[in-house]
Every structure is written in structure tokens, then in C-alpha cells.
Amino acid sequence: MKNQKTISLPTAAQYSTPSTHSAARSGRHPAHNTLARVFVLLLICVFMFSTTAFAKAPAIVAPSDLINVVAERTGLPADLDALVNAGYLTAPEKRHLEKYDTFSNAVAWHVLLPAFGLYPYPAEFYPEIAPHPSWPNGTVYADARAAGIMLNLVDPQLEPNYAMTKSDFNVLVQKLKTTSFTLPVPSTTYPFIAVQEEAADATGLEPWDIHTYLGRNSVLSAYHLIPAGWLAEFNSRGWHINFTLPHDHPNPKLLNYVSAGCTNFQTSTISIANPKAITTLHEFAHFAAKYGTVYLDDMEYCFNREASGVANILGLYAMTSPSEYLAEFTAYWLLYPDKQNTLRELAPASADLTEYLIHAFDDQPALLTAA
Ligand SMILES: [Zn+2]
């Protein structure tokens, strides 16, 4: 838009006295000059119309406005890196804000709600809200939009990917500053969530924060897909879920992978720090493989013979070791039932091992799901 505004078109006066010398030199017929004049007049009309349209376009909000509001609310420096490190911005959002002089409605919702202590739940828990085609359920932008609609902060008709206008931004920030909102907790009997809410009640703390709500959403989205036998085993062994990674977790950047979760057999803990359902299923698969007595020989057999054939489906992380392969294979199997036939065709031994793993504790009573 900036470029269009600064185009400098010749004035009408310049065109009204064409140089006969240049016309003669170029060998044009005089009729061409008349045509050229009409064309230029048309151009000027289009230009004037478009500048009028620009003048009426609503003002767009600048990245600095967003950064300043988040910094003011959180006490963090008004600096992109500080906000990424604290979890308020994703790395792609930072790159976008550096490159462009605006941001979308979706980014504003995703960044502002947590800055005001509102941590969106997975959008699929609000079935009354129709997902927007730009951001299907299962994305953080769908979650932020659904939370905004639930709280009457977001117009369901608004296109999430449009640049946010200054007036929409000011109205949203003003509402967030002056009203106390509480997000409706999705109706769920998921015990891990209830435990966290109760612990927070007892200590008077907010149950969720900028770090823990991502792992919470992963568990919420995955819970109904975790085999009941796994949950029973998890409960009977006294295991826990953490919604942040332990401080002594090895730096995943060294391995070029974004850390999402970990399973610690010393502390009997699964830690999830990523909103994707597949992360929870992956860590539970590690747990099940250990106590369901899956032998390393079997994992290595599947990995060596079949992993490369499904690498383009499962991704490169599944190729890092036999146990990561099985965890990714099983998580993908549970999350995408319609892909199970394809996986079985490409990797039959891995499919057999996965089905064994899924049913490894089936003789256990499902204590946890009955709780
Ligand atoms: Zn793993």
C-alpha cells in the first residue's frame, strides 16, 4: 500500500504539451497523441479514485503498539526477543513483526489474551463456535479466536488474517484493560486438568500461565485418544503430568529439534510443553513401551527395516532412534485412524508392534477414566 501511495504520476500539464520533436522522432501519427492523452486522463482518474479509496481505508495498527501493550501488562522489556523468550510471541510471529509494519487479527488475539491472563482452551471444546477456514481447529490461532468469541471480544465474522485496524486494536485492548474476564472451562472430567485447578485453588494461584497452558491443551486434545489401559497403568504406578519441561532438560536446539515433551522414569513424570495432541500421545507411548515390555530388539527390527519407508509421513524426528520411531509411529497411529491402513501397508511389522503396545495393559481396570 505504501508503494502505491508514493507513485509519482506525471501531471496533466506535462502531457498537454507533447513535444512535436519527440513525436516526429518516434514517427508517431498525431492520432496516437490524442489516444495517449485519453489514456493518461484515464490513468489520472484511476489514480485519484484509488487515493480517495486509500484515504478512506481504516488505519492499520503498528507492531510497536502490540509490543508496548504486552510489555506494559507483563513487566517485560518492550523487545521482540524478550517476548519470544517469555513465551508471548512465537518465533515466526517475531519474524513477521520484524518484516512487516502490521499484524493480523489472529496474531493480536493469540498474543494479547495470554498477556491479560486469559489462556485459550482448544477450540474443539467449544463446538458451538464454527471454525474459520483460515485457521482450522488444532491451531493456536483457532484456540485464541474461539476464546475471544466466547468472551465477546472477537466478532465471529472478522477475517483472522486481515491486518488489524487501529480502532479494532484500541477497542480490544480497552475491553481487556477495563473488564475482568473468565474463560469458560470446557466441560471435562479429565483428571490431570482438575488436579491442576484444585492445586491452584488451594494455593490461591492462577491455575495456568503462559507456559503451562500449552501442555494443558495438548493433554486435553489427546486425552480421549490415549488407550484406557495406558491410563490405568499410569495411574496405578503413581505417575504425574507436568505442563512445563524440567529445568535440567537437555537443550533441544543442539539437536535441531524443538523440544515438546519428555518422559522421565526416575521421577515418574511426563512433561508436555507444546499444544499439539501428538506430543502427549508420543510421551505416553514411551511410557507404555517401557512398562508394556516392548523389547529393544523388536524396536530395532522395525526401525531398521521400515522407518525409511514412512519417513515422509512421520517426519525426520522419527528417524533419530528406534524408540523415537516407535513413539512417533504409535502417536501418529492413534491421532490419525484414517492413516492406519497406509501405515500398515508401508510398515507391517511396525503396525503389529504398535497394536501390541496399544493393548499391552488391556487386562488392567481403567481406574483413571472411571475417576
Ligand atoms: Zn520421544
XYZ file of C-alpha atoms and ligand atoms in Angstrom:
372
model
C 0.000 0.000 0.000
C 2.886 2.339 0.790
C 4.342 1.887 -2.659
C 1.082 2.659 -4.361
C 0.716 5.833 -2.354
C 4.127 7.156 -3.329
C 3.862 6.531 -7.087
C 4.541 9.902 -8.741
C 2.495 10.196 -11.899
C 3.162 12.982 -14.427
C 0.846 15.972 -14.171
C -1.798 16.719 -16.833
C 0.129 19.859 -17.789
C 3.178 17.842 -18.745
C 1.083 15.762 -21.104
C -0.898 18.640 -22.583
C 2.122 19.999 -24.468
C 3.746 16.989 -26.038
C 6.975 17.665 -27.825
C 6.404 17.569 -31.544
C 10.090 16.916 -31.867
C 9.888 13.677 -29.955
C 6.671 12.722 -31.805
C 8.377 13.268 -35.104
C 11.460 11.451 -33.968
C 9.450 8.437 -32.886
C 7.466 8.575 -36.119
C 4.089 8.534 -34.385
C 0.918 9.705 -36.082
C -0.769 12.700 -34.287
C -3.797 10.487 -33.609
C -1.575 8.491 -31.313
C -1.034 11.592 -29.224
C -4.786 12.019 -28.778
C -5.067 8.409 -27.748
C -2.176 8.864 -25.361
C -3.884 11.892 -23.805
C -7.109 9.964 -23.286
C -5.135 7.112 -21.772
C -3.268 9.424 -19.422
C -6.503 11.133 -18.354
C -7.916 7.716 -17.585
C -4.804 6.887 -15.567
C -5.168 10.093 -13.600
C -8.827 9.319 -12.903
C -7.887 5.836 -11.653
C -5.107 7.307 -9.534
C -7.397 9.924 -7.981
C -10.042 7.311 -7.304
C -7.552 4.978 -5.665
C -6.034 7.706 -3.485
C -9.560 8.566 -2.330
C -10.066 4.893 -1.525
C -6.770 4.840 0.407
C -7.807 7.877 2.351
C -10.953 6.053 3.477
C -9.162 2.795 4.399
C -9.022 2.336 8.178
C -5.689 2.965 9.846
C -3.628 -0.119 10.492
C -2.062 -0.781 13.875
C 1.735 -0.965 14.123
C 3.763 -3.789 15.704
C 5.148 -1.364 18.282
C 1.613 -0.863 19.656
C 1.247 -4.609 20.249
C 4.729 -4.925 21.754
C 4.133 -1.981 24.083
C 0.829 -3.326 25.397
C 2.302 -6.768 26.134
C 5.367 -5.219 27.770
C 3.208 -2.930 29.895
C 0.964 -5.802 31.015
C 3.729 -8.303 31.773
C 6.507 -6.029 33.018
C 8.816 -7.373 30.318
C 11.057 -5.164 28.171
C 9.358 -3.847 25.016
C 11.562 -6.043 22.898
C 10.719 -8.857 20.479
C 13.354 -11.273 21.793
C 12.243 -10.780 25.391
C 8.637 -11.540 24.422
C 9.658 -14.657 22.465
C 11.764 -15.936 25.371
C 8.887 -15.383 27.781
C 6.513 -17.301 25.500
C 4.201 -14.436 24.475
C 5.349 -14.455 20.851
C 6.297 -17.381 18.644
C 9.488 -17.185 16.601
C 7.500 -16.960 13.320
C 5.442 -14.104 14.806
C 8.650 -12.290 15.691
C 9.962 -12.682 12.142
C 6.665 -11.397 10.758
C 6.635 -8.347 13.027
C 10.208 -7.526 12.028
C 9.443 -7.804 8.336
C 6.082 -6.048 8.043
C 4.667 -2.894 9.539
C 1.432 -4.541 10.622
C -0.020 -7.790 12.026
C -3.198 -9.805 11.629
C -6.252 -10.071 13.863
C -5.280 -13.685 14.615
C -1.827 -12.714 15.870
C -3.344 -9.979 18.021
C -5.770 -12.423 19.684
C -3.074 -15.066 20.183
C -0.648 -12.590 21.769
C -2.991 -10.337 23.741
C -5.258 -12.829 25.549
C -2.420 -14.549 27.478
C -0.851 -11.147 28.209
C -4.106 -10.370 30.050
C -4.122 -13.706 31.899
C -6.541 -15.490 29.546
C -5.184 -18.823 28.317
C -7.370 -20.171 25.494
C -8.517 -23.794 25.627
C -8.534 -25.939 22.475
C -11.172 -24.591 20.097
C -12.735 -28.037 19.591
C -14.070 -27.823 23.156
C -16.445 -25.075 22.019
C -18.415 -26.914 19.325
C -20.926 -24.068 19.164
C -18.240 -21.924 17.521
C -17.809 -22.682 13.831
C -14.117 -22.839 12.929
C -12.873 -20.248 10.453
C -11.430 -21.753 7.233
C -8.244 -19.684 7.635
C -7.368 -21.430 10.905
C -8.834 -24.909 11.427
C -9.154 -26.366 14.916
C -5.892 -27.743 16.220
C -4.040 -24.446 15.728
C -3.269 -21.862 18.391
C -4.996 -19.191 16.282
C -8.242 -21.177 16.207
C -7.977 -21.525 20.004
C -7.419 -17.790 20.513
C -10.285 -16.913 18.165
C -12.696 -19.292 19.934
C -11.751 -17.865 23.340
C -12.238 -14.325 22.019
C -15.679 -15.176 20.649
C -16.671 -16.879 23.930
C -15.789 -13.681 25.797
C -17.495 -11.384 23.268
C -14.132 -9.844 22.429
C -13.982 -11.106 18.867
C -16.514 -10.708 16.068
C -17.049 -14.208 14.582
C -17.381 -12.608 11.125
C -13.953 -10.973 11.258
C -11.366 -12.492 8.897
C -8.487 -13.635 11.156
C -5.811 -12.940 8.571
C -6.751 -9.342 7.800
C -4.425 -6.667 9.085
C -5.773 -5.427 12.392
C -7.120 -1.891 12.295
C -6.083 0.658 14.855
C -9.639 1.111 16.063
C -10.216 -2.665 16.491
C -6.942 -2.897 18.391
C -7.808 0.001 20.684
C -11.297 -1.368 21.406
C -9.906 -4.824 22.211
C -7.156 -3.515 24.490
C -9.564 -1.165 26.236
C -12.009 -4.018 26.938
C -9.210 -6.241 28.219
C -7.939 -3.475 30.481
C -11.253 -2.480 31.963
C -13.192 -5.728 32.270
C -12.462 -8.841 34.285
C -12.929 -11.852 32.031
C -13.002 -15.529 32.966
C -12.715 -18.126 30.257
C -15.340 -20.839 30.483
C -13.573 -24.093 31.388
C -14.562 -26.776 28.893
C -16.775 -29.435 30.370
C -14.318 -32.224 31.016
C -13.651 -34.848 33.615
C -10.008 -35.113 32.623
C -8.306 -35.669 35.955
C -4.970 -34.003 35.169
C -6.700 -30.740 34.464
C -8.861 -30.954 37.575
C -5.794 -31.689 39.731
C -4.098 -28.556 38.442
C -7.201 -26.430 39.010
C -7.599 -27.758 42.569
C -3.922 -27.246 43.403
C -4.237 -23.672 42.188
C -7.363 -23.171 44.296
C -5.513 -24.372 47.382
C -2.552 -22.078 46.817
C -4.535 -19.115 45.554
C -2.514 -19.033 42.348
C -3.815 -18.816 38.816
C -4.138 -22.420 37.609
C -2.471 -21.699 34.286
C 0.222 -19.426 32.966
C 1.954 -18.577 29.703
C 3.988 -21.816 29.901
C 1.571 -24.354 31.335
C -1.464 -23.715 29.147
C 0.218 -25.135 26.054
C 0.880 -28.544 27.606
C -2.587 -28.456 29.173
C -4.094 -28.051 25.694
C -2.017 -30.932 24.332
C -3.318 -33.252 27.066
C -6.893 -32.005 26.661
C -6.841 -32.602 22.903
C -5.176 -36.020 23.173
C -6.848 -37.443 26.261
C -9.696 -39.289 24.551
C -7.148 -40.969 22.240
C -4.895 -42.378 24.985
C -5.621 -46.110 25.333
C -7.539 -46.773 28.567
C -5.034 -49.468 29.590
C -2.182 -46.937 29.396
C -4.051 -44.504 31.634
C -4.817 -47.231 34.154
C -1.154 -48.245 34.244
C -0.084 -44.607 34.516
C -2.366 -44.099 37.494
C -1.535 -47.348 39.270
C 2.179 -46.549 39.072
C 1.588 -43.111 40.604
C 2.835 -41.153 37.588
C 2.193 -37.426 37.081
C 1.936 -34.957 34.239
C 3.858 -31.681 34.287
C 2.858 -28.895 31.977
C 6.362 -27.483 31.703
C 9.669 -29.087 30.839
C 12.077 -29.762 33.720
C 14.849 -27.190 34.103
C 17.560 -29.776 33.566
C 16.048 -30.866 30.256
C 18.819 -31.044 27.642
C 18.876 -28.166 25.209
C 16.978 -29.452 22.176
C 18.414 -26.732 19.942
C 21.630 -28.727 19.851
C 19.730 -31.446 18.040
C 17.853 -29.018 15.774
C 14.513 -30.115 17.178
C 12.014 -28.033 19.066
C 11.508 -29.626 22.436
C 7.937 -30.615 23.019
C 7.883 -33.054 25.905
C 9.808 -35.676 27.845
C 9.202 -38.843 29.825
C 11.244 -39.281 32.993
C 11.315 -42.778 34.501
C 13.247 -41.612 37.588
C 10.681 -39.033 38.628
C 7.643 -40.899 37.180
C 6.689 -37.829 35.209
C 5.553 -36.988 31.716
C 6.235 -33.349 30.828
C 4.409 -31.628 27.978
C 5.278 -28.122 26.820
C 3.642 -27.917 23.427
C -0.051 -27.574 22.500
C -0.159 -30.365 19.922
C -2.082 -33.536 20.737
C 0.604 -35.697 19.136
C 3.112 -34.620 21.807
C 1.053 -36.148 24.620
C 0.496 -39.360 22.636
C 4.233 -39.583 21.869
C 5.265 -39.306 25.533
C 2.597 -41.771 26.669
C 3.878 -44.189 24.032
C 7.352 -44.036 25.645
C 5.744 -44.814 28.994
C 3.739 -47.718 27.549
C 6.730 -49.148 25.661
C 8.754 -49.332 28.884
C 6.135 -50.943 31.127
C 4.420 -52.852 28.350
C 7.707 -54.687 27.852
C 8.499 -53.858 24.279
C 11.932 -55.290 23.565
C 14.675 -53.219 22.064
C 15.291 -55.975 19.518
C 11.745 -55.581 18.205
C 12.057 -51.811 18.037
C 15.378 -52.073 16.200
C 13.964 -54.629 13.753
C 11.096 -52.282 12.824
C 13.324 -49.214 12.752
C 15.990 -50.772 10.532
C 13.594 -52.361 8.062
C 10.676 -49.967 7.880
C 11.467 -46.483 9.203
C 12.804 -45.069 5.949
C 9.607 -46.146 4.144
C 7.408 -43.959 6.361
C 9.852 -41.081 6.945
C 7.873 -38.749 4.693
C 4.740 -39.410 6.772
C 6.185 -39.392 10.286
C 8.878 -36.753 9.802
C 12.599 -36.778 10.430
C 12.409 -36.889 14.225
C 11.056 -40.446 13.961
C 14.290 -41.379 12.195
C 16.541 -40.466 15.129
C 16.344 -43.776 17.062
C 14.278 -46.983 17.363
C 12.445 -45.756 20.466
C 11.617 -42.344 18.946
C 10.438 -44.157 15.825
C 8.029 -46.334 17.783
C 6.751 -43.383 19.837
C 6.110 -41.295 16.714
C 4.605 -44.220 14.799
C 2.219 -45.018 17.659
C 1.272 -41.374 18.280
C 0.513 -40.870 14.585
C -1.444 -44.158 14.522
C -3.639 -43.036 17.427
C -4.130 -39.478 16.170
C -4.977 -40.333 12.551
C -7.035 -43.553 12.447
C -7.729 -42.995 8.746
C -3.990 -43.307 8.045
C -3.604 -46.683 9.761
C -4.125 -48.690 6.559
C -1.419 -46.723 4.778
C 0.996 -47.197 7.664
C 0.270 -50.914 7.773
C 0.932 -51.307 4.054
C 4.235 -49.472 4.259
C 5.413 -50.810 7.632
C 3.587 -54.036 8.607
C 5.914 -55.082 11.445
C 5.765 -51.589 12.968
C 1.953 -51.682 12.751
C 1.908 -55.052 14.578
C 4.228 -53.744 17.294
C 2.093 -50.613 17.690
C -1.087 -52.645 18.089
C 0.638 -54.842 20.655
C 1.700 -51.707 22.514
C -1.778 -50.173 22.430
C -3.268 -53.296 24.015
C -0.350 -54.065 26.352
C -2.314 -53.260 29.526
C -5.791 -54.247 28.462
C -6.265 -56.559 31.422
C -5.906 -53.583 33.794
C -9.033 -51.967 35.204
C -9.470 -48.463 33.782
C -9.189 -46.694 37.140
C -8.352 -43.300 35.802
C -11.102 -42.945 33.239
C -13.648 -44.089 35.846
C -12.439 -41.467 38.349
Zn 10.428 -39.189 22.399
